[in-house]
mmCIF file of N, CA and C in Angstrom:
data_model
loop_
_atom_site.group_PDB
_atom_site.id
_atom_site.type_symbol
_atom_site.label_atom_id
_atom_site.label_comp_id
_atom_site.label_asym_id
_atom_site.label_seq_id
_atom_site.Cartn_x
_atom_site.Cartn_y
_atom_site.Cartn_z
ATOM 1 N N VAL A 886 13.425 -0.237 -6.691
ATOM 2 C CA VAL A 886 14.209 -1.031 -5.769
ATOM 3 C C VAL A 886 13.467 -2.347 -5.524
ATOM 4 N N LYS A 887 14.169 -3.432 -5.601
ATOM 5 C CA LYS A 887 13.574 -4.740 -5.337
ATOM 6 C C LYS A 887 13.503 -4.995 -3.834
ATOM 7 N N ILE A 888 12.389 -5.561 -3.417
ATOM 8 C CA ILE A 888 12.211 -5.878 -2.003
ATOM 9 C C ILE A 888 13.296 -6.837 -1.539
ATOM 10 N N SER A 889 13.597 -7.834 -2.356
ATOM 11 C CA SER A 889 14.604 -8.827 -1.961
ATOM 12 C C SER A 889 15.968 -8.189 -1.749
ATOM 13 N N ASP A 890 16.313 -7.187 -2.563
ATOM 14 C CA ASP A 890 17.595 -6.500 -2.390
ATOM 15 C C ASP A 890 17.658 -5.772 -1.056
ATOM 16 N N GLU A 891 16.563 -5.112 -0.700
ATOM 17 C CA GLU A 891 16.538 -4.376 0.565
ATOM 18 C C GLU A 891 16.557 -5.328 1.760
ATOM 19 N N LEU A 892 15.885 -6.450 1.644
ATOM 20 C CA LEU A 892 15.910 -7.426 2.740
ATOM 21 C C LEU A 892 17.297 -8.019 2.904
ATOM 22 N N THR A 893 17.981 -8.242 1.795
ATOM 23 C CA THR A 893 19.355 -8.740 1.865
ATOM 24 C C THR A 893 20.250 -7.715 2.544
ATOM 25 N N ARG A 894 20.055 -6.458 2.210
ATOM 26 C CA ARG A 894 20.890 -5.387 2.748
ATOM 27 C C ARG A 894 20.625 -5.123 4.219
ATOM 28 N N TYR A 895 19.346 -5.080 4.616
ATOM 29 C CA TYR A 895 19.009 -4.636 5.968
ATOM 30 C C TYR A 895 18.336 -5.696 6.839
ATOM 31 N N GLY A 896 17.851 -6.768 6.260
ATOM 32 C CA GLY A 896 17.053 -7.746 6.980
ATOM 33 C C GLY A 896 17.737 -8.428 8.136
ATOM 34 N N ARG A 897 19.019 -8.611 8.053
ATOM 35 C CA ARG A 897 19.691 -9.293 9.164
ATOM 36 C C ARG A 897 19.981 -8.356 10.335
ATOM 37 N N HIS A 898 19.755 -7.051 10.122
ATOM 38 C CA HIS A 898 20.012 -6.061 11.168
ATOM 39 C C HIS A 898 18.749 -5.583 11.874
ATOM 40 N N ALA A 899 17.582 -5.874 11.288
ATOM 41 C CA ALA A 899 16.339 -5.351 11.851
ATOM 42 C C ALA A 899 15.175 -6.255 11.459
ATOM 43 N N ASP A 900 14.104 -6.162 12.235
ATOM 44 C CA ASP A 900 12.881 -6.898 11.926
ATOM 45 C C ASP A 900 12.032 -6.054 10.982
ATOM 46 N N ILE A 901 12.277 -6.205 9.701
ATOM 47 C CA ILE A 901 11.609 -5.402 8.687
ATOM 48 C C ILE A 901 10.229 -5.965 8.384
ATOM 49 N N LYS A 902 9.291 -5.046 8.178
ATOM 50 C CA LYS A 902 7.924 -5.400 7.801
ATOM 51 C C LYS A 902 7.588 -4.691 6.489
ATOM 52 N N LEU A 903 6.627 -5.261 5.775
ATOM 53 C CA LEU A 903 6.161 -4.656 4.531
ATOM 54 C C LEU A 903 4.776 -4.072 4.753
ATOM 55 N N TYR A 904 4.586 -2.830 4.301
ATOM 56 C CA TYR A 904 3.301 -2.148 4.353
ATOM 57 C C TYR A 904 2.902 -1.813 2.922
ATOM 58 N N VAL A 905 1.732 -2.297 2.502
ATOM 59 C CA VAL A 905 1.239 -2.065 1.146
ATOM 60 C C VAL A 905 0.015 -1.156 1.238
ATOM 61 N N ILE A 906 0.009 -0.095 0.416
ATOM 62 C CA ILE A 906 -1.074 0.882 0.410
ATOM 63 C C ILE A 906 -1.688 0.918 -0.980
ATOM 64 N N GLY A 907 -3.006 0.758 -1.048
ATOM 65 C CA GLY A 907 -3.721 0.839 -2.315
ATOM 66 C C GLY A 907 -4.390 2.192 -2.478
ATOM 67 N N HIS A 908 -4.517 2.638 -3.735
ATOM 68 C CA HIS A 908 -5.139 3.925 -4.069
ATOM 69 C C HIS A 908 -6.049 3.750 -5.281
ATOM 70 N N THR A 909 -6.965 4.697 -5.473
ATOM 71 C CA THR A 909 -7.827 4.720 -6.651
ATOM 72 C C THR A 909 -7.916 6.145 -7.191
ATOM 73 N N ASP A 910 -8.549 6.276 -8.367
ATOM 74 C CA ASP A 910 -8.882 7.609 -8.857
ATOM 75 C C ASP A 910 -10.238 8.005 -8.266
ATOM 76 N N THR A 911 -10.824 9.102 -8.746
ATOM 77 C CA THR A 911 -12.062 9.607 -8.153
ATOM 78 C C THR A 911 -13.320 9.125 -8.863
ATOM 79 N N VAL A 912 -13.186 8.217 -9.810
ATOM 80 C CA VAL A 912 -14.358 7.683 -10.503
ATOM 81 C C VAL A 912 -15.071 6.698 -9.577
ATOM 82 N N GLY A 913 -16.355 6.913 -9.348
ATOM 83 C CA GLY A 913 -17.123 6.027 -8.488
ATOM 84 C C GLY A 913 -17.354 6.626 -7.112
ATOM 85 N N ARG A 914 -18.101 5.885 -6.307
ATOM 86 C CA ARG A 914 -18.409 6.340 -4.952
ATOM 87 C C ARG A 914 -17.173 6.237 -4.062
ATOM 88 N N GLN A 915 -17.056 7.147 -3.138
ATOM 89 C CA GLN A 915 -15.896 7.179 -2.252
ATOM 90 C C GLN A 915 -15.772 5.880 -1.442
ATOM 91 N N ASP A 916 -16.873 5.370 -0.902
ATOM 92 C CA ASP A 916 -16.803 4.140 -0.118
ATOM 93 C C ASP A 916 -16.421 2.943 -0.985
ATOM 94 N N ALA A 917 -16.898 2.907 -2.222
ATOM 95 C CA ALA A 917 -16.524 1.823 -3.135
ATOM 96 C C ALA A 917 -15.044 1.907 -3.488
ATOM 97 N N ASN A 918 -14.539 3.125 -3.655
ATOM 98 C CA ASN A 918 -13.119 3.285 -3.960
ATOM 99 C C ASN A 918 -12.251 2.875 -2.777
ATOM 100 N N ARG A 919 -12.720 3.135 -1.594
ATOM 101 C CA ARG A 919 -11.971 2.712 -0.405
ATOM 102 C C ARG A 919 -11.863 1.194 -0.370
ATOM 103 N N THR A 920 -12.969 0.514 -0.639
ATOM 104 C CA THR A 920 -12.967 -0.947 -0.680
ATOM 105 C C THR A 920 -12.071 -1.452 -1.808
ATOM 106 N N LEU A 921 -12.168 -0.841 -2.981
ATOM 107 C CA LEU A 921 -11.334 -1.232 -4.114
ATOM 108 C C LEU A 921 -9.853 -1.093 -3.780
ATOM 109 N N SER A 922 -9.482 0.009 -3.154
ATOM 110 C CA SER A 922 -8.070 0.227 -2.821
ATOM 111 C C SER A 922 -7.578 -0.771 -1.773
ATOM 112 N N LEU A 923 -8.447 -1.106 -0.818
ATOM 113 C CA LEU A 923 -8.089 -2.093 0.199
ATOM 114 C C LEU A 923 -7.886 -3.461 -0.454
ATOM 115 N N ASN A 924 -8.792 -3.827 -1.344
ATOM 116 C CA ASN A 924 -8.653 -5.100 -2.061
ATOM 117 C C ASN A 924 -7.408 -5.114 -2.942
ATOM 118 N N ARG A 925 -7.094 -3.989 -3.550
ATOM 119 C CA ARG A 925 -5.885 -3.879 -4.381
ATOM 120 C C ARG A 925 -4.640 -4.128 -3.529
ATOM 121 N N ALA A 926 -4.575 -3.483 -2.386
ATOM 122 C CA ALA A 926 -3.416 -3.642 -1.503
ATOM 123 C C ALA A 926 -3.300 -5.082 -1.005
ATOM 124 N N ARG A 927 -4.430 -5.676 -0.614
ATOM 125 C CA ARG A 927 -4.424 -7.059 -0.129
ATOM 126 C C ARG A 927 -3.989 -8.022 -1.238
ATOM 127 N N ALA A 928 -4.457 -7.802 -2.460
ATOM 128 C CA ALA A 928 -4.088 -8.673 -3.584
ATOM 129 C C ALA A 928 -2.594 -8.600 -3.868
ATOM 130 N N ILE A 929 -2.032 -7.413 -3.824
ATOM 131 C CA ILE A 929 -0.596 -7.265 -4.077
ATOM 132 C C ILE A 929 0.209 -7.912 -2.956
ATOM 133 N N ALA A 930 -0.206 -7.697 -1.721
ATOM 134 C CA ALA A 930 0.478 -8.333 -0.590
ATOM 135 C C ALA A 930 0.404 -9.852 -0.711
ATOM 136 N N GLY A 931 -0.761 -10.375 -1.097
ATOM 137 C CA GLY A 931 -0.920 -11.815 -1.284
ATOM 138 C C GLY A 931 -0.057 -12.349 -2.407
ATOM 139 N N TYR A 932 0.041 -11.600 -3.481
ATOM 140 C CA TYR A 932 0.893 -11.991 -4.605
ATOM 141 C C TYR A 932 2.350 -12.103 -4.149
ATOM 142 N N LEU A 933 2.809 -11.109 -3.397
ATOM 143 C CA LEU A 933 4.195 -11.144 -2.921
ATOM 144 C C LEU A 933 4.421 -12.324 -1.977
ATOM 145 N N ARG A 934 3.430 -12.626 -1.151
ATOM 146 C CA ARG A 934 3.534 -13.775 -0.246
ATOM 147 C C ARG A 934 3.646 -15.070 -1.046
ATOM 148 N N LYS A 935 2.809 -15.216 -2.083
ATOM 149 C CA LYS A 935 2.863 -16.419 -2.924
ATOM 150 C C LYS A 935 4.183 -16.541 -3.665
ATOM 151 N N ARG A 936 4.839 -15.414 -3.904
ATOM 152 C CA ARG A 936 6.132 -15.415 -4.591
ATOM 153 C C ARG A 936 7.301 -15.640 -3.626
ATOM 154 N N GLY A 937 6.987 -15.880 -2.337
ATOM 155 C CA GLY A 937 8.036 -16.254 -1.400
ATOM 156 C C GLY A 937 8.372 -15.247 -0.319
ATOM 157 N N LEU A 938 7.699 -14.120 -0.280
ATOM 158 C CA LEU A 938 7.975 -13.131 0.760
ATOM 159 C C LEU A 938 7.488 -13.665 2.102
ATOM 160 N N THR A 939 8.356 -13.680 3.085
ATOM 161 C CA THR A 939 8.002 -14.276 4.377
ATOM 162 C C THR A 939 7.953 -13.279 5.527
ATOM 163 N N ILE A 940 8.317 -12.022 5.292
ATOM 164 C CA ILE A 940 8.300 -11.053 6.389
ATOM 165 C C ILE A 940 6.862 -10.668 6.723
ATOM 166 N N PRO A 941 6.620 -10.155 7.937
ATOM 167 C CA PRO A 941 5.271 -9.702 8.286
ATOM 168 C C PRO A 941 4.797 -8.649 7.281
ATOM 169 N N THR A 942 3.567 -8.814 6.809
ATOM 170 C CA THR A 942 3.042 -7.944 5.765
ATOM 171 C C THR A 942 1.689 -7.386 6.193
ATOM 172 N N PHE A 943 1.530 -6.082 6.004
ATOM 173 C CA PHE A 943 0.315 -5.373 6.390
ATOM 174 C C PHE A 943 -0.183 -4.578 5.191
ATOM 175 N N TYR A 944 -1.486 -4.282 5.164
ATOM 176 C CA TYR A 944 -2.038 -3.532 4.039
ATOM 177 C C TYR A 944 -3.142 -2.594 4.510
ATOM 178 N N GLU A 945 -3.386 -1.566 3.702
ATOM 179 C CA GLU A 945 -4.441 -0.584 3.946
ATOM 180 C C GLU A 945 -4.818 0.039 2.616
ATOM 181 N N GLY A 946 -6.036 0.546 2.522
ATOM 182 C CA GLY A 946 -6.496 1.223 1.322
ATOM 183 C C GLY A 946 -6.891 2.655 1.631
ATOM 184 N N PHE A 947 -6.358 3.600 0.875
ATOM 185 C CA PHE A 947 -6.683 5.013 1.067
ATOM 186 C C PHE A 947 -7.693 5.515 0.045
ATOM 187 N N GLY A 948 -8.176 4.625 -0.820
ATOM 188 C CA GLY A 948 -9.179 5.027 -1.792
ATOM 189 C C GLY A 948 -8.703 6.181 -2.644
ATOM 190 N N GLU A 949 -9.566 7.178 -2.790
ATOM 191 C CA GLU A 949 -9.261 8.350 -3.608
ATOM 192 C C GLU A 949 -8.728 9.505 -2.768
ATOM 193 N N GLU A 950 -8.431 9.243 -1.508
ATOM 194 C CA GLU A 950 -8.106 10.311 -0.564
ATOM 195 C C GLU A 950 -6.645 10.764 -0.559
ATOM 196 N N ALA A 951 -5.781 10.104 -1.297
ATOM 197 C CA ALA A 951 -4.376 10.524 -1.361
ATOM 198 C C ALA A 951 -3.898 10.442 -2.813
ATOM 199 N N PRO A 952 -4.466 11.287 -3.687
ATOM 200 C CA PRO A 952 -4.123 11.190 -5.106
ATOM 201 C C PRO A 952 -2.686 11.608 -5.393
ATOM 202 N N GLN A 953 -2.122 10.992 -6.386
ATOM 203 C CA GLN A 953 -0.803 11.408 -6.860
ATOM 204 C C GLN A 953 -0.953 12.642 -7.756
ATOM 205 N N VAL A 954 -2.075 12.683 -8.492
ATOM 206 C CA VAL A 954 -2.393 13.796 -9.379
ATOM 207 C C VAL A 954 -3.740 14.366 -8.943
ATOM 208 N N ALA A 955 -3.790 15.646 -8.615
ATOM 209 C CA ALA A 955 -5.048 16.274 -8.208
ATOM 210 C C ALA A 955 -6.002 16.322 -9.402
ATOM 211 N N THR A 956 -7.256 15.911 -9.165
ATOM 212 C CA THR A 956 -8.270 15.913 -10.219
ATOM 213 C C THR A 956 -9.604 16.364 -9.640
ATOM 214 N N THR A 957 -10.533 16.618 -10.519
ATOM 215 C CA THR A 957 -11.902 16.859 -10.083
ATOM 216 C C THR A 957 -12.563 15.517 -9.801
ATOM 217 N N ASP A 958 -13.740 15.557 -9.186
ATOM 218 C CA ASP A 958 -14.457 14.322 -8.896
ATOM 219 C C ASP A 958 -14.885 13.643 -10.199
ATOM 220 N N GLU A 959 -14.879 12.330 -10.187
ATOM 221 C CA GLU A 959 -15.269 11.495 -11.330
ATOM 222 C C GLU A 959 -14.310 11.611 -12.519
ATOM 223 N N GLN A 960 -13.078 12.003 -12.269
ATOM 224 C CA GLN A 960 -12.099 12.101 -13.352
ATOM 225 C C GLN A 960 -11.208 10.862 -13.378
ATOM 226 N N ASP A 961 -11.154 10.243 -14.529
ATOM 227 C CA ASP A 961 -10.322 9.061 -14.757
ATOM 228 C C ASP A 961 -8.858 9.506 -14.808
ATOM 229 N N GLU A 962 -8.054 9.040 -13.862
ATOM 230 C CA GLU A 962 -6.630 9.381 -13.852
ATOM 231 C C GLU A 962 -5.824 8.132 -13.515
ATOM 232 N N PRO A 963 -5.227 7.500 -14.527
ATOM 233 C CA PRO A 963 -4.476 6.260 -14.303
ATOM 234 C C PRO A 963 -3.372 6.368 -13.249
ATOM 235 N N LYS A 964 -2.740 7.511 -13.114
ATOM 236 C CA LYS A 964 -1.650 7.639 -12.136
ATOM 237 C C LYS A 964 -2.150 7.552 -10.691
ATOM 238 N N ASN A 965 -3.448 7.761 -10.499
ATOM 239 C CA ASN A 965 -3.992 7.650 -9.147
ATOM 240 C C ASN A 965 -4.416 6.225 -8.797
ATOM 241 N N ARG A 966 -4.537 5.382 -9.796
ATOM 242 C CA ARG A 966 -4.865 3.966 -9.565
ATOM 243 C C ARG A 966 -3.543 3.222 -9.399
ATOM 244 N N ARG A 967 -3.108 3.111 -8.159
ATOM 245 C CA ARG A 967 -1.759 2.602 -7.918
ATOM 246 C C ARG A 967 -1.672 1.946 -6.546
ATOM 247 N N ALA A 968 -0.516 1.380 -6.278
ATOM 248 C CA ALA A 968 -0.200 0.846 -4.951
ATOM 249 C C ALA A 968 1.213 1.285 -4.604
ATOM 250 N N GLU A 969 1.454 1.423 -3.342
ATOM 251 C CA GLU A 969 2.783 1.752 -2.831
ATOM 252 C C GLU A 969 3.183 0.663 -1.847
ATOM 253 N N TYR A 970 4.472 0.486 -1.702
ATOM 254 C CA TYR A 970 4.919 -0.389 -0.627
ATOM 255 C C TYR A 970 6.022 0.301 0.141
ATOM 256 N N ILE A 971 6.039 0.035 1.432
ATOM 257 C CA ILE A 971 7.013 0.633 2.337
ATOM 258 C C ILE A 971 7.610 -0.482 3.168
ATOM 259 N N LEU A 972 8.923 -0.561 3.193
ATOM 260 C CA LEU A 972 9.637 -1.476 4.080
ATOM 261 C C LEU A 972 10.070 -0.662 5.292
ATOM 262 N N SER A 973 9.711 -1.142 6.478
ATOM 263 C CA SER A 973 9.982 -0.369 7.675
ATOM 264 C C SER A 973 10.002 -1.275 8.902
ATOM 265 N N ILE A 974 10.634 -0.803 9.941
ATOM 266 C CA ILE A 974 10.614 -1.502 11.220
ATOM 267 C C ILE A 974 9.304 -1.208 11.942
ATOM 268 N N ASP A 975 8.856 0.040 11.862
ATOM 269 C CA ASP A 975 7.638 0.490 12.521
ATOM 270 C C ASP A 975 6.598 0.883 11.475
ATOM 271 N N PRO A 976 5.321 0.923 11.857
ATOM 272 C CA PRO A 976 4.305 1.372 10.902
ATOM 273 C C PRO A 976 4.644 2.758 10.364
ATOM 274 N N PRO A 977 4.401 2.969 9.076
ATOM 275 C CA PRO A 977 4.722 4.266 8.471
ATOM 276 C C PRO A 977 3.946 5.409 9.114
ATOM 277 N N THR A 978 4.582 6.550 9.166
ATOM 278 C CA THR A 978 3.947 7.782 9.630
ATOM 279 C C THR A 978 4.162 8.827 8.551
ATOM 280 N N GLY A 979 3.587 9.957 8.735
ATOM 281 C CA GLY A 979 3.766 11.025 7.753
ATOM 282 C C GLY A 979 2.432 11.459 7.199
ATOM 283 N N LYS A 980 2.475 12.035 6.021
ATOM 284 C CA LYS A 980 1.272 12.599 5.410
ATOM 285 C C LYS A 980 0.363 11.473 4.905
ATOM 286 N N MET A 981 -0.687 11.219 5.662
ATOM 287 C CA MET A 981 -1.677 10.207 5.294
ATOM 288 C C MET A 981 -3.048 10.833 5.488
ATOM 289 N N PRO A 982 -4.019 10.478 4.644
ATOM 290 C CA PRO A 982 -5.320 11.134 4.721
ATOM 291 C C PRO A 982 -6.110 10.824 5.991
ATOM 292 N N PHE A 983 -5.765 9.741 6.657
ATOM 293 C CA PHE A 983 -6.394 9.365 7.921
ATOM 294 C C PHE A 983 -5.477 8.348 8.586
ATOM 295 N N PRO A 984 -5.617 8.147 9.901
ATOM 296 C CA PRO A 984 -4.776 7.155 10.569
ATOM 297 C C PRO A 984 -5.075 5.761 10.009
ATOM 298 N N PRO A 985 -4.087 5.107 9.451
ATOM 299 C CA PRO A 985 -4.327 3.787 8.861
ATOM 300 C C PRO A 985 -4.635 2.735 9.926
ATOM 301 N N ARG A 986 -5.476 1.793 9.539
ATOM 302 C CA ARG A 986 -5.755 0.616 10.368
ATOM 303 C C ARG A 986 -5.131 -0.563 9.633
ATOM 304 N N TRP A 987 -3.853 -0.760 9.836
ATOM 305 C CA TRP A 987 -3.110 -1.792 9.120
ATOM 306 C C TRP A 987 -3.702 -3.150 9.416
ATOM 307 N N GLN A 988 -3.953 -3.911 8.378
ATOM 308 C CA GLN A 988 -4.430 -5.284 8.507
ATOM 309 C C GLN A 988 -3.285 -6.222 8.147
ATOM 310 N N ARG A 989 -3.107 -7.224 8.956
ATOM 311 C CA ARG A 989 -2.016 -8.173 8.700
ATOM 312 C C ARG A 989 -2.488 -9.237 7.730
ATOM 313 N N LEU A 990 -1.636 -9.525 6.761
ATOM 314 C CA LEU A 990 -1.949 -10.567 5.781
ATOM 315 C C LEU A 990 -1.791 -11.922 6.429
#
């Protein structure tokens, strides 16, 4: 789904915000992966802003703590190196490895 399509559909009815979440695989130190995922999320949010996105945008990195594919430690798994985005009126809730500290872009 394109962000612009959803903003066209719902943007005039609500104050929509974008939340970008970065993830990593388990290769490397956990703290380094957390930083990598945060930087990944911030870079994607910045890219979208440069491409014309004007809605409030927030980002967070979950590192290796919310894998898409369960692996052992130090296992290279491309599907876990990813980013997600959520369009919402309120900060996302649900299954998260820890309470996010959303940073505004």
